[in-house]
C-alpha positions as semicolon CSV with decimal commas, in nm:
position;residue;x (nm);y (nm);z (nm)
1;M;11,244;8,487;-6,100
2;F;10,911;8,389;-6,020
3;K;10,622;8,477;-5,788
4;V;10,579;8,292;-5,471
5;T;10,263;8,085;-5,479
6;H;10,093;7,985;-5,165
7;V;9,943;7,644;-5,096
8;K;9,695;7,802;-4,870
9;K;9,483;8,068;-5,047
10;S;9,481;8,395;-4,882
11;T;9,174;8,590;-4,839
12;N;9,367;8,905;-4,750
13;L;9,382;9,116;-5,054
14;R;9,640;9,351;-4,899
15;E;9,906;9,078;-4,878
16;E;10,200;9,195;-5,083
17;E;10,343;8,997;-5,360
18;R;10,689;8,861;-5,314
19;W;10,934;8,778;-5,584
20;I;11,208;8,537;-5,523
21;K;11,508;8,430;-5,733
22;P;11,533;8,055;-5,800
23;L;11,834;7,898;-5,644
24;P;12,059;7,669;-5,860
25;Q;12,002;7,289;-5,829
26;K;12,344;7,242;-5,676
27;T;12,578;7,493;-5,526
28;N;12,949;7,498;-5,591
29;M;13,025;7,343;-5,245
30;E;12,777;7,057;-5,317
31;D;12,955;6,999;-5,650
32;K;13,301;6,983;-5,464
33;I;13,154;6,742;-5,206
34;A;13,016;6,510;-5,482
35;F;13,348;6,518;-5,658
36;L;13,542;6,440;-5,344
37;N;13,307;6,158;-5,254
38;S;13,358;5,998;-5,597
39;E;13,741;6,040;-5,554
40;L;13,708;5,886;-5,212
41;V;13,562;5,578;-5,357
42;D;13,873;5,538;-5,589
43;V;14,129;5,587;-5,313
44;P;14,159;5,225;-5,193
45;H;14,215;5,098;-5,551
46;R;14,479;5,362;-5,616
47;E;14,653;5,282;-5,285
48;K;14,650;4,895;-5,358
49;K;14,791;4,973;-5,712
50;R;15,065;5,189;-5,559
51;E;15,158;4,922;-5,302
52;V;15,186;4,671;-5,585
53;E;15,417;4,910;-5,779
54;I;15,638;4,966;-5,486
55;L;15,653;4,586;-5,409
56;A;15,747;4,529;-5,777
57;S;16,022;4,789;-5,773
58;K;16,168;4,652;-5,448
59;E;16,170;4,301;-5,582
60;A;16,361;4,418;-5,898
61;E;16,602;4,609;-5,675
62;N;16,667;4,306;-5,459
63;K;16,713;4,083;-5,769
64;K;16,972;4,332;-5,906
65;Y;17,150;4,344;-5,555
66;A;17,153;3,965;-5,539
67;T;17,306;3,941;-5,886
68;L;17,572;4,191;-5,815
69;Q;17,640;4,013;-5,479
70;A;17,683;3,676;-5,657
71;Q;17,916;3,831;-5,912
72;F;18,124;3,987;-5,635
73;T;18,132;3,654;-5,446
74;F;18,238;3,466;-5,758
75;L;18,518;3,717;-5,835
76;F;18,635;3,721;-5,475
77;E;18,647;3,335;-5,455
78;S;18,829;3,307;-5,798
79;G;19,084;3,562;-5,705
80;N;19,013;3,796;-5,999
81;I;18,926;4,103;-5,796
82;L;19,155;4,395;-5,879
83;P;19,238;4,656;-5,613
84;L;19,003;4,945;-5,601
85;C;19,292;5,194;-5,657
86;P;19,662;5,145;-5,760
87;A;19,882;5,085;-5,471
88;S;20,119;5,377;-5,411
89;S;20,461;5,230;-5,372
90;D;20,812;5,383;-5,351
91;D;20,957;5,153;-5,619
92;G;20,835;5,376;-5,904
93;A;20,571;5,138;-6,034
94;D;20,324;5,428;-6,084
95;K;20,534;5,668;-6,278
96;E;20,263;5,755;-6,530
97;G;20,030;5,853;-6,260
98;D;20,300;6,076;-6,094
99;E;20,364;6,250;-6,431
100;N;19,985;6,324;-6,472
101;D;19,978;6,469;-6,120
102;K;20,269;6,695;-6,207
103;V;20,090;6,824;-6,519
104;I;19,774;6,888;-6,318
105;R;19,962;7,075;-6,059
106;R;20,145;7,290;-6,324
107;V;19,813;7,380;-6,488
108;M;19,664;7,473;-6,161
109;V;19,966;7,691;-6,079
110;I;19,956;7,868;-6,420
111;R;19,580;7,941;-6,391
112;S;19,614;8,085;-6,049
């Protein structure tokens, strides 16, 4: 704390002395504003960097998709594509699968 000094000298002797507390150089809010302003300067650089990363990941994804599409097209044209699931037929070609289904059903019945 310090005593207020006047630029103009007073001739009044009865003037009371005032003591004031010095304020900090920067308040907390001013510190926050300064920090946010510095962050604001970096935003365009970060956005550009993020856009480049997104573009690179999309390009990699498109290359992967194109490769898989080319493989699928090659297999389709060569006739080497297997069916997605075995065809269920009545001639008994899938007996092993039927036996597995019976075992699973038995286990489910025993547990319940």
